[in-house]
Every structure is written in C-alpha cells, then in structure tokens.
PDB file of C-alpha atoms in Angstrom:
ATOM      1  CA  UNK A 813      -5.499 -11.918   5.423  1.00 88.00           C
ATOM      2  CA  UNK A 814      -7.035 -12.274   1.686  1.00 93.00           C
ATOM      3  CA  UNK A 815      -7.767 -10.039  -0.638  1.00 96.00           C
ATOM      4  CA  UNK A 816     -10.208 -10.254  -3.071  1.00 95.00           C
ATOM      5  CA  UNK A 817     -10.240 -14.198  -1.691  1.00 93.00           C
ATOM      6  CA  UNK A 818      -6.429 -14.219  -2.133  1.00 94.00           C
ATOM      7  CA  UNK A 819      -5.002 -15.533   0.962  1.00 94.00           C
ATOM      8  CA  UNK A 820      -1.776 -13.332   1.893  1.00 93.00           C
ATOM      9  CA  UNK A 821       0.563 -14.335   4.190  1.00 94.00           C
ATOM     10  CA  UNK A 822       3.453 -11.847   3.436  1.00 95.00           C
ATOM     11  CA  UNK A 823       2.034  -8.012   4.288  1.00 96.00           C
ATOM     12  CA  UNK A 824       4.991  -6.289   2.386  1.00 97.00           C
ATOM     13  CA  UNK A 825       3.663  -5.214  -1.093  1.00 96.00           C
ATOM     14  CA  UNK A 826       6.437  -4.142  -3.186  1.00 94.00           C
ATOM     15  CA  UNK A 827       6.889  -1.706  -6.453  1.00 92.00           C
ATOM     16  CA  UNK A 828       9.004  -2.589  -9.313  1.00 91.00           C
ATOM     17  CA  UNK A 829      10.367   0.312 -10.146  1.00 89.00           C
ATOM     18  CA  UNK A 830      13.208   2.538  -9.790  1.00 89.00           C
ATOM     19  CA  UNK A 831      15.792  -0.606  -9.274  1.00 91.00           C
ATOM     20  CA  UNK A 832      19.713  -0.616 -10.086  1.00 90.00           C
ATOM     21  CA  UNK A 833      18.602  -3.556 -12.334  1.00 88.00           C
ATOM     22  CA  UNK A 834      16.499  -6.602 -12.816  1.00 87.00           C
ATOM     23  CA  UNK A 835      18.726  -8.898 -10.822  1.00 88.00           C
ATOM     24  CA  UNK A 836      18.805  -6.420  -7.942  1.00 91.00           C
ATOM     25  CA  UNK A 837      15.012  -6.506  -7.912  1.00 91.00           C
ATOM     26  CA  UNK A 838      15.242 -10.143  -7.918  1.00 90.00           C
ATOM     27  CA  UNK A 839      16.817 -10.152  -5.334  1.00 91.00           C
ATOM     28  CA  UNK A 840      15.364  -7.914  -3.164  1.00 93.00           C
ATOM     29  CA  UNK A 841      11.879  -9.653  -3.937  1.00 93.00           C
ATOM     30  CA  UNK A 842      13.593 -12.970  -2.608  1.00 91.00           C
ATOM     31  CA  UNK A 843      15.104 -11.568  -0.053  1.00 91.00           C
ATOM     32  CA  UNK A 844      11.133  -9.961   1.461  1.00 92.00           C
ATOM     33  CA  UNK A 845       9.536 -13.094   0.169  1.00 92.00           C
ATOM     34  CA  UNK A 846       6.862 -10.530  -1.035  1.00 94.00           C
ATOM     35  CA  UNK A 847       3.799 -12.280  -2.399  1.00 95.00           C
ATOM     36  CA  UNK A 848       2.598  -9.223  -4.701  1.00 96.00           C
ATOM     37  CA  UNK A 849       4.200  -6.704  -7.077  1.00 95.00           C
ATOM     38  CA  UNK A 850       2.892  -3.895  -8.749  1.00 94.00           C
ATOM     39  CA  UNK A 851       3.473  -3.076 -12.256  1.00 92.00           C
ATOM     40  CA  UNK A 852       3.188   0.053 -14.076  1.00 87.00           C
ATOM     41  CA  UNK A 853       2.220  -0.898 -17.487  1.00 77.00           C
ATOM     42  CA  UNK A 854       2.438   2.700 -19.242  1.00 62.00           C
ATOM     43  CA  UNK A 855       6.486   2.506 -17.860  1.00 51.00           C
ATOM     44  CA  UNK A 856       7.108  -0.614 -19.270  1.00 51.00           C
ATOM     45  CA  UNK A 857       5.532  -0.298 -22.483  1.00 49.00           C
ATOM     46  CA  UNK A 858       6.948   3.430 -22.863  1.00 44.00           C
ATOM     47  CA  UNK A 859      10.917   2.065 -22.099  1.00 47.00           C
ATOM     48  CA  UNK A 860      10.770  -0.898 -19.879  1.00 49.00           C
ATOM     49  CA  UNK A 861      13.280  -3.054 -18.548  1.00 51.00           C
ATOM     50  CA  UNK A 862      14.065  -5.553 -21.177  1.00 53.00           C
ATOM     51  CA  UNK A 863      12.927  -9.333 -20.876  1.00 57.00           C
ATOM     52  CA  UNK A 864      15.684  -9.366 -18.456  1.00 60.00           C
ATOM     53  CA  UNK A 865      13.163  -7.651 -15.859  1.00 71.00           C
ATOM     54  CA  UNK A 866       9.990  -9.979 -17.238  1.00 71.00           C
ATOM     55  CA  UNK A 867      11.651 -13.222 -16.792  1.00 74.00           C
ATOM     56  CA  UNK A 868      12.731 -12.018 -13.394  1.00 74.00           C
ATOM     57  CA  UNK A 869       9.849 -11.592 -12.425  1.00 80.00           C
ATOM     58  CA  UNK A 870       8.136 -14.547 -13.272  1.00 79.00           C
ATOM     59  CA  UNK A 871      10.857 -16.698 -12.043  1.00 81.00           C
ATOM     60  CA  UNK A 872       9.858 -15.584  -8.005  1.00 84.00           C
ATOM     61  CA  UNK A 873       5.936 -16.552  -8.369  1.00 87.00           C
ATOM     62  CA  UNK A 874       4.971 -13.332  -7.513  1.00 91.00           C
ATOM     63  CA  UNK A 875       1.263 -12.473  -7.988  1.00 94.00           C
ATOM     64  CA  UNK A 876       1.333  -9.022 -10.777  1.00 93.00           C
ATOM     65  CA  UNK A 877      -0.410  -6.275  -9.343  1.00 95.00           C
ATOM     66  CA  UNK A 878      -0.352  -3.629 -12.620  1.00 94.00           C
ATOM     67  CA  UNK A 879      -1.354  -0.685 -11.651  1.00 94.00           C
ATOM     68  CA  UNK A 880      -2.529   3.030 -13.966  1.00 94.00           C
ATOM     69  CA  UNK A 881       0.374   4.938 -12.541  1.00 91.00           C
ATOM     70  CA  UNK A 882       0.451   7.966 -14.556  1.00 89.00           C
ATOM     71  CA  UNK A 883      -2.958   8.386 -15.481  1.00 93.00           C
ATOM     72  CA  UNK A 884      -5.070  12.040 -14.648  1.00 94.00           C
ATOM     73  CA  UNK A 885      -8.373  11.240 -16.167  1.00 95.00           C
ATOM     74  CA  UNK A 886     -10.796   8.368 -15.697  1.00 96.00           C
ATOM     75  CA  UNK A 887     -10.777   7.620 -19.501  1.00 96.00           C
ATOM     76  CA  UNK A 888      -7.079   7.324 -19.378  1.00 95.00           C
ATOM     77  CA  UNK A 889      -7.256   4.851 -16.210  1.00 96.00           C
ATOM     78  CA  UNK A 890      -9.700   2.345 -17.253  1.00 96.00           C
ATOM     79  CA  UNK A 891      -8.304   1.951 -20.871  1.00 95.00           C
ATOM     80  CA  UNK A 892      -4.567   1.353 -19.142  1.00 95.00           C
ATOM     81  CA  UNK A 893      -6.973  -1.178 -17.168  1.00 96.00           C
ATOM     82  CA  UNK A 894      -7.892  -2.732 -19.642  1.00 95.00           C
ATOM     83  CA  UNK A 895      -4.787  -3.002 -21.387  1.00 93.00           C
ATOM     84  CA  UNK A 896      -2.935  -4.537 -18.369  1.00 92.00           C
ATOM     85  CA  UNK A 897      -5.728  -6.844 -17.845  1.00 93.00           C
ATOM     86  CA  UNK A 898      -4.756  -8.595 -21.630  1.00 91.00           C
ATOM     87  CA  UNK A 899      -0.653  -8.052 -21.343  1.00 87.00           C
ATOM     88  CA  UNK A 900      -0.892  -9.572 -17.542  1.00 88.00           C
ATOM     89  CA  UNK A 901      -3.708 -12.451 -17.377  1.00 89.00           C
ATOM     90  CA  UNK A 902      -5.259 -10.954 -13.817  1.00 93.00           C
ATOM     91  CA  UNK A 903      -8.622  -9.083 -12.979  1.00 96.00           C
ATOM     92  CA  UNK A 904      -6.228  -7.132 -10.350  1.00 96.00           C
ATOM     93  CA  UNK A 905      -5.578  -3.904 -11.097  1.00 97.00           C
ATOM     94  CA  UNK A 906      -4.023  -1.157  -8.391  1.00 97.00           C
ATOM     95  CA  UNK A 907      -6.175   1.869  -9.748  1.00 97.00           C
ATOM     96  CA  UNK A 908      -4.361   5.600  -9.157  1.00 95.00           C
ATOM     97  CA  UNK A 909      -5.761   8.670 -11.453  1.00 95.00           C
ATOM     98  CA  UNK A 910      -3.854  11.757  -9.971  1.00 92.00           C
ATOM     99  CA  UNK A 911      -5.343  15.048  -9.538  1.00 89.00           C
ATOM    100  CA  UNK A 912      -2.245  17.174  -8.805  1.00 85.00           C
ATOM    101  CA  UNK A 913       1.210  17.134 -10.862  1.00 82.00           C
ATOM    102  CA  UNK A 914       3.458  18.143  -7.478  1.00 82.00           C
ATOM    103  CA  UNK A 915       1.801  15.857  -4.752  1.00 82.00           C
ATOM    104  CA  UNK A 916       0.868  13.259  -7.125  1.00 85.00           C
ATOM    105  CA  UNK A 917      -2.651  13.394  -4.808  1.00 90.00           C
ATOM    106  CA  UNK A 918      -5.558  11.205  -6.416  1.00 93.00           C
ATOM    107  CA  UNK A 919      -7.880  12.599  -7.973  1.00 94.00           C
ATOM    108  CA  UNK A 920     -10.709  11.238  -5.631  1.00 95.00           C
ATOM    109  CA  UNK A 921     -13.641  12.130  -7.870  1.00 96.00           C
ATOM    110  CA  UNK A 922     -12.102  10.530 -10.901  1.00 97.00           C
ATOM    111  CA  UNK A 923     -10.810   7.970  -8.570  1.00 97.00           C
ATOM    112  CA  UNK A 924     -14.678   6.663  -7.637  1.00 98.00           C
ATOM    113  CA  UNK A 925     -15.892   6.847 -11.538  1.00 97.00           C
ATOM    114  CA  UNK A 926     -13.343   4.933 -12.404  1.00 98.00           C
ATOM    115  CA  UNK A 927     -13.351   1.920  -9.584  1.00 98.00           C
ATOM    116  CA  UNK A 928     -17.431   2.197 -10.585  1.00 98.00           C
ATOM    117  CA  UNK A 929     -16.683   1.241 -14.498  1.00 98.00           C
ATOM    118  CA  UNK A 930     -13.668  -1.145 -13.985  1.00 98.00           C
ATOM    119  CA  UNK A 931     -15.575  -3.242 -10.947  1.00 98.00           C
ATOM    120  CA  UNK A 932     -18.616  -3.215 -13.312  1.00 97.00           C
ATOM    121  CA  UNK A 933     -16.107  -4.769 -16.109  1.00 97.00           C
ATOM    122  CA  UNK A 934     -15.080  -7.469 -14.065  1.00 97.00           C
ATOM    123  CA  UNK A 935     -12.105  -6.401 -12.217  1.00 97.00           C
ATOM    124  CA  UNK A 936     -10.979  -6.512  -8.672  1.00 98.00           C
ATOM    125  CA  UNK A 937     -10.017  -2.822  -7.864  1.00 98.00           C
ATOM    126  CA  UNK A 938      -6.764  -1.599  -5.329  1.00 98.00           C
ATOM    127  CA  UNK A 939      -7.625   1.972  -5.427  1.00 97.00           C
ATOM    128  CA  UNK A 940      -5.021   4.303  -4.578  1.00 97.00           C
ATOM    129  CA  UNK A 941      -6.393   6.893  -2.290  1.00 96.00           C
ATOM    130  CA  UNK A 942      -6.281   9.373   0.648  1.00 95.00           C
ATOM    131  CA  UNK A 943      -7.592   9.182   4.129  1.00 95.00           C
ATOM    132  CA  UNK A 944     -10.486  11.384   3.681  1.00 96.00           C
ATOM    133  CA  UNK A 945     -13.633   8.782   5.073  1.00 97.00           C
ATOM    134  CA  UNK A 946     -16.338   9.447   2.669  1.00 97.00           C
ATOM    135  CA  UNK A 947     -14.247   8.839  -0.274  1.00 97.00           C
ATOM    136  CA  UNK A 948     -13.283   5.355   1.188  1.00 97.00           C
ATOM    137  CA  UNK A 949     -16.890   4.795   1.439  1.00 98.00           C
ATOM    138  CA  UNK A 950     -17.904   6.027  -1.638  1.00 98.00           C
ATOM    139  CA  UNK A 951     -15.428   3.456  -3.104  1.00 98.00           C
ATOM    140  CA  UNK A 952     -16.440   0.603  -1.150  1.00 98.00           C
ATOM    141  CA  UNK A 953     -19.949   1.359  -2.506  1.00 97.00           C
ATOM    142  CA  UNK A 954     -18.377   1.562  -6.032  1.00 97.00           C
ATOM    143  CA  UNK A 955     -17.475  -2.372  -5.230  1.00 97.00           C
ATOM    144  CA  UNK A 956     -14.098  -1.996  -3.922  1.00 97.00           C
ATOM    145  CA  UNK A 957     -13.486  -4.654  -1.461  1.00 97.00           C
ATOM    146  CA  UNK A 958     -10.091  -2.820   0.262  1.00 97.00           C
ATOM    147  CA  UNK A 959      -8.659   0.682   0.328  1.00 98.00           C
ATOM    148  CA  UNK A 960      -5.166   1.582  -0.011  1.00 97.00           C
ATOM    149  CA  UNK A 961      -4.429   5.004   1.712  1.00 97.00           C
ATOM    150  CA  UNK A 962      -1.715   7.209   1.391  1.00 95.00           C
ATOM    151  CA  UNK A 963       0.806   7.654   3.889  1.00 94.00           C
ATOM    152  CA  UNK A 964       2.652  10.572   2.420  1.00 93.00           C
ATOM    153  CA  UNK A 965       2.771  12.047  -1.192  1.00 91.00           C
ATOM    154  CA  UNK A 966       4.279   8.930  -3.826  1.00 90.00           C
ATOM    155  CA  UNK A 967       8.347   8.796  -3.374  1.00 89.00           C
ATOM    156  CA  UNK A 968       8.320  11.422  -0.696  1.00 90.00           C
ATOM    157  CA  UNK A 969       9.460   9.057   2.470  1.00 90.00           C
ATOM    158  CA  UNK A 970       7.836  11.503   4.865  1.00 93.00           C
ATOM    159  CA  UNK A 971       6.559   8.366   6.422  1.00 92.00           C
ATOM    160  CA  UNK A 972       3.019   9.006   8.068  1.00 95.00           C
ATOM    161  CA  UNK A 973       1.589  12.775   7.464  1.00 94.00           C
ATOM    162  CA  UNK A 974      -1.121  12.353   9.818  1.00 95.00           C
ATOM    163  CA  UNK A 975      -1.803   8.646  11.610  1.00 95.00           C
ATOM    164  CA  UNK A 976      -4.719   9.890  13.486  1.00 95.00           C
ATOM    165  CA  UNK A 977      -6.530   9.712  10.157  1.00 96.00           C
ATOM    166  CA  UNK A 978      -5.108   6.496   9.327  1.00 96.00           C
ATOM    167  CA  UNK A 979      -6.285   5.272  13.242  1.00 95.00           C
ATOM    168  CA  UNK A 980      -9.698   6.860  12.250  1.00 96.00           C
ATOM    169  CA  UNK A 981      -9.971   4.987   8.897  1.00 97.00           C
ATOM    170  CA  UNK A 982      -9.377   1.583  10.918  1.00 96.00           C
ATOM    171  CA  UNK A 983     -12.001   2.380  13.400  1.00 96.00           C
ATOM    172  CA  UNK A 984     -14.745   3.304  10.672  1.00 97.00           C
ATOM    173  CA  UNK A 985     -14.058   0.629   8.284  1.00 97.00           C
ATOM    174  CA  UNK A 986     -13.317  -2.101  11.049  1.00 96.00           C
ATOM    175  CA  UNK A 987     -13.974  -5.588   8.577  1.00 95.00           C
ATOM    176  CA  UNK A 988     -12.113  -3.769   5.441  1.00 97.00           C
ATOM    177  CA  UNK A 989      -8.196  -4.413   4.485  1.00 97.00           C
ATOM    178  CA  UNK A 990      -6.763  -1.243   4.791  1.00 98.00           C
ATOM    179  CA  UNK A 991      -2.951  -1.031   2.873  1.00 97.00           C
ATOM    180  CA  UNK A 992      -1.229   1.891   3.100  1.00 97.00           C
ATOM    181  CA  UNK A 993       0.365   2.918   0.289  1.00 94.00           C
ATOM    182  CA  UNK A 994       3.257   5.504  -0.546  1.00 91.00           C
ATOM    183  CA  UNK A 995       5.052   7.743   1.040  1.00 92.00           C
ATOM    184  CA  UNK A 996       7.074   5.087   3.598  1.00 95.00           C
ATOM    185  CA  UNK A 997      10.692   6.099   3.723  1.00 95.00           C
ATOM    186  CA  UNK A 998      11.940   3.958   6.555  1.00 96.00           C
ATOM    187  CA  UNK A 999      11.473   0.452   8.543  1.00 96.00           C
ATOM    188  CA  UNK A1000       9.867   2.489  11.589  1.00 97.00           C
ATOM    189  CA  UNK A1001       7.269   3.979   9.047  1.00 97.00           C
ATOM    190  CA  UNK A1002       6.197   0.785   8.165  1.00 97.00           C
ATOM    191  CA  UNK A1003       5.799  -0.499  11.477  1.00 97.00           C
ATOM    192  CA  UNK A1004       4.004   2.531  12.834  1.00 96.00           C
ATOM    193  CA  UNK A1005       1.402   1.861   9.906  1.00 97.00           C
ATOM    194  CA  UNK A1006       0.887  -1.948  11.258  1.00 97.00           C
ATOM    195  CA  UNK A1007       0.709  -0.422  15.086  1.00 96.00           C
ATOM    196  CA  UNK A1008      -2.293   1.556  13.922  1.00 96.00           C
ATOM    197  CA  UNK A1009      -4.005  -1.594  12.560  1.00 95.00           C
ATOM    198  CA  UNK A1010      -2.908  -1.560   8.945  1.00 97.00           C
ATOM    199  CA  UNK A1011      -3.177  -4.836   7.238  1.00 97.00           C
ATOM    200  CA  UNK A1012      -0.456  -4.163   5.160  1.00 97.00           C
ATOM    201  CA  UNK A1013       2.074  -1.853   3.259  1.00 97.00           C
ATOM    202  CA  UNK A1014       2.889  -1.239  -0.367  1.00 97.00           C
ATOM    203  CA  UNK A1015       6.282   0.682  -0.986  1.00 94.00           C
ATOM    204  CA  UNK A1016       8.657   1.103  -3.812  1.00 94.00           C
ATOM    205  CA  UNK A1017      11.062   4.169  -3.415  1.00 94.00           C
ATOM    206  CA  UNK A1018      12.741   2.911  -0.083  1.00 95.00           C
ATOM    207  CA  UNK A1019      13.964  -0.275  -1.078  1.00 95.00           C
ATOM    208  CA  UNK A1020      14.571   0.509  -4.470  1.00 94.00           C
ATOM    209  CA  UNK A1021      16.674   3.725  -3.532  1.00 94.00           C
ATOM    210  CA  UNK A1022      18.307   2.598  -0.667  1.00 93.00           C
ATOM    211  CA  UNK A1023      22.211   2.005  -0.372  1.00 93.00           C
ATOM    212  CA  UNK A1024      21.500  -1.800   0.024  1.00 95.00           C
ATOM    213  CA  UNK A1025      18.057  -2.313  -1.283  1.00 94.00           C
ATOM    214  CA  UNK A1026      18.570  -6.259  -0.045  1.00 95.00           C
ATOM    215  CA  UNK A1027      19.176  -4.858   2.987  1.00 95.00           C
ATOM    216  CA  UNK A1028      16.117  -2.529   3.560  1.00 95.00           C
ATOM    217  CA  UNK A1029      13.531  -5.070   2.142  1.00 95.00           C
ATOM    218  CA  UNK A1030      14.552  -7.114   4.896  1.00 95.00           C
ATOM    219  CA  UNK A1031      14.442  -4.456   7.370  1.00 96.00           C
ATOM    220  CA  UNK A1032      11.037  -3.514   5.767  1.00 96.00           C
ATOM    221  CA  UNK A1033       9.473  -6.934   6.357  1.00 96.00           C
ATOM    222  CA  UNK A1034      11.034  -7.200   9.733  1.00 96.00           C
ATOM    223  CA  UNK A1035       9.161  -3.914  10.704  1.00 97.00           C
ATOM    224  CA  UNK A1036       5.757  -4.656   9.456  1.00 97.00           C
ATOM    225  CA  UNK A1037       6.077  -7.949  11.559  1.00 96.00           C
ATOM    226  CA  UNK A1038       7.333  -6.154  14.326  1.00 96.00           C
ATOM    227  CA  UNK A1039       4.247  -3.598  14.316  1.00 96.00           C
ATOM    228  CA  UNK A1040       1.687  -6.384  13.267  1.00 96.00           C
ATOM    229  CA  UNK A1041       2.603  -8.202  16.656  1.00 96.00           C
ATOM    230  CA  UNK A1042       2.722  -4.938  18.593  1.00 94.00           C
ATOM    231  CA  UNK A1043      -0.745  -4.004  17.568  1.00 94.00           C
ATOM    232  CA  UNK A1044      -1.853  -7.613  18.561  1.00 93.00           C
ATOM    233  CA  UNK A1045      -0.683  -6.907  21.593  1.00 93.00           C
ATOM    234  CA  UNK A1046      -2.855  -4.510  22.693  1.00 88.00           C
ATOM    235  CA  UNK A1047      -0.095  -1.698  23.625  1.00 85.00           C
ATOM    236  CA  UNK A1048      -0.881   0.764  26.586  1.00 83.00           C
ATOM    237  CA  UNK A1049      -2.660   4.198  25.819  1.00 84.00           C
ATOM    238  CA  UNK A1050      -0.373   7.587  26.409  1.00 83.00           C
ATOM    239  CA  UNK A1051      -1.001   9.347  29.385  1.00 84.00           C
ATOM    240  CA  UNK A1052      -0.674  12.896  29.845  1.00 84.00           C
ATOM    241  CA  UNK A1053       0.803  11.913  33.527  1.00 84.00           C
ATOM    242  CA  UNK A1054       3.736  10.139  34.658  1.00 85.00           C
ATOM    243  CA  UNK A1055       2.371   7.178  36.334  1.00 80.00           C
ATOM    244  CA  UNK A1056       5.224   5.524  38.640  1.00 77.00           C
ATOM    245  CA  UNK A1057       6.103   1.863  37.972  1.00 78.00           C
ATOM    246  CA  UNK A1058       7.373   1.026  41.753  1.00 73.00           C
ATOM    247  CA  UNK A1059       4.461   1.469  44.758  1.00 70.00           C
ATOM    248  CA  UNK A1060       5.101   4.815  46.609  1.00 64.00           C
ATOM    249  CA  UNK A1061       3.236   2.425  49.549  1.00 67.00           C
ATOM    250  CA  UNK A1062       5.752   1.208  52.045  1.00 63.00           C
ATOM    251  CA  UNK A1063       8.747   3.427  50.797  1.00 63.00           C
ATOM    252  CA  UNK A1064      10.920   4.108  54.153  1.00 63.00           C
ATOM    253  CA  UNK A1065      10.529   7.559  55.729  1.00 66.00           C
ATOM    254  CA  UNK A1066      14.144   8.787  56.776  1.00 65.00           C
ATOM    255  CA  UNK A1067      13.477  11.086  60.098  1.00 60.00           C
TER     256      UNK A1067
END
C-alpha cells in the first residue's frame, strides 16, 4: 500500500490526541507499531502537550500527518496548511473544514476548494470526507490521490453508520486508497471497515479513551489484520435461505 508513493506497511493510522499523557501515547504508538500520526496543529499551538509530547514523538519514527482540525472555512484551512507545512517539514497535510458544529460533518464544498488551492501549492492532500460519490470524485479531480471517509461523526464510536456506502465507494473508486476515518469505537469496527475493502483506518478516541489504551491499540491492529485477510479471502455472500451444509442425498428413511 503507498500513499502519495509512501510505502505503508502498518494500516492503523493513529490520532494524538486526547491521551492520559505523552508517555502513554508513546506507548501505545509502540505498542501498534503505527507508521503515521496525525497532528492537530491549532491544539498544540493553542495549549499543547509540552516538549514532553514532541520529543515523544519523534523518538518512534513516526511519519507527522498534521491535519486543520478545527477549521470551518477554506481560508482558515489552507493558512493552518500552510502553517503546519513550516512547523512540521512535510507536504502531508490531513485536510478537514467542518460544516456543522454538532456532527462535526465536512463541509464538502469548502472541503473541494480547499484540496484545489493546497494541491496547487504543492501539497499532498488526506481529505477528510463523507461517503457521498461525487464529492470523492470531485476531490480526486481537485488532485487528491486517496479519500478518507467517515465512518461515524468524529469521537462518536458508532462504528460504521452505513457500510453499504462505504462497499459502494470501493466499487466506484476501485485503484484509489480508501481510509476510513472517525467514528471507530471498537476492534470489530475496524475490522468490518477492512472486510469491505478499506485500505486502512485512522482513529484517535478509542485508544486514547479506553481503560487500557496499550491494550486497545493492540486489539485495534489485530482487527484491521484480521479483516484485511478476511476480505482477501473472498468471504461467502449472505443468503436469504438456509442452505444445509450436510447432503440431504442418502439420509436413511426410517419406515
């Protein structure tokens, strides 16, 4: 799997925030062997963590995903953009502008403009989306090379809100990385998204919020391996019928 000619090995993406503490994050990085972060940049720079959290960080080798978290208007998203681009060293950027305060739903017109300007600036766009088609290809026009989908309103844990969209984005954009993002609450969530032909997952809330955060990134990992391999395998279709496993042919006939 690459992205953006990144080669990934490790399909857990994992948020930063939200954590008991910078060791605990550590940890729970180390414990994944996650390959990417994400970063909110107006979080840290509006409180942060402390160098504590920075030297953490670059201590496991992680590739820095920043992302706009936070931002509602296009303006607002590509100048956070920008900013990250000069605090973090990477053309990356995980690009959410959200539309509504309660859902935290993108803004999917913003969300375009915006991946439009900051792919014609150089960078290499993660936009944060729903499952609605035509916006995914109006973003792949924009020069987006992957979409990121939600599963379920940010922090929620509802899991999947509706996988036949999800199946139905796989179908129509066959060749494109599809990572869902937000909304997984547990390890089964995560490996449903792989058994509809996700290429990965990007979560924050579960691990961080979890009773043993170690723990449930393992579990997490574990589950998007599981699902990966199930999807692989080709799994049987429901049937509306029950089909018997044994031959009724040859059963003995008691008289």
């Amino acid at each position: 799997m690459q992205f953006y000619g990144t080669e990934i090995k490790n399909r857990l993406l994992l948020g930063t925030a939200q954590y008991p503490s910078p060791k605990v994050l550590t940890q729970a990085i180390q414990a994944c062997g996650t390959e990417i972060v994400t970063v909110s940049l107006r979080r840290e720079s509006a409180g942060g963590s402390g160098d504590g959290f920075w030297e953490g960080l670059r201590a496991t080798g992680c590739k820095i995903l920043p992302n706009t978290a936070g931002c509602h208007t296009v303006q607002e998203a590509v100048t956070t953009a920008h900013m990250a681009r000069e605090v973090f060293g990477t053309d990356w950027v995980k690009l959410e502008v959200i539309g509504h305060s309660d859902t935290l739903q993108p803004d999917v017109f913003a969300l375009v403009e915006a991946a439009r300007v900051l792919v014609r600036d150089g960078f290499q766009v993660f936009p944060y989306t729903t499952d609605d088609l035509v916006v995914g290809e109006k973003l792949l026009e924009a020069g987006c090379e992957l979409l990121m989908p939600w599963g379920a309103p940010i922090g929620s844990g509802q899991g999947l809100r509706n996988p036949d969209a999800l199946r139905a984005m796989r179908a129509h954009f066959p060749d494109i990385p599809l990572i869902v993002d937000a909304g997984i609450g547990r390890p089964s969530d995560a490996c449903r998204a792989m058994e509809l032909g996700m290429d990965a997952v990007l979560l924050n809330t579960a691990v961080a919020k979890a009773g043993d955060p170690l723990g449930m990134a393992c579990a997490m990992v574990q589950a998007i391996e599981a699902g990966l391999a199930g999807f692989d395998a080709d799994p049987m279709e429901p049937r509306d019928m029950a089909v018997p496993s044994t031959p009724v042919l040859g059963l003995a006939e008691l008289g």
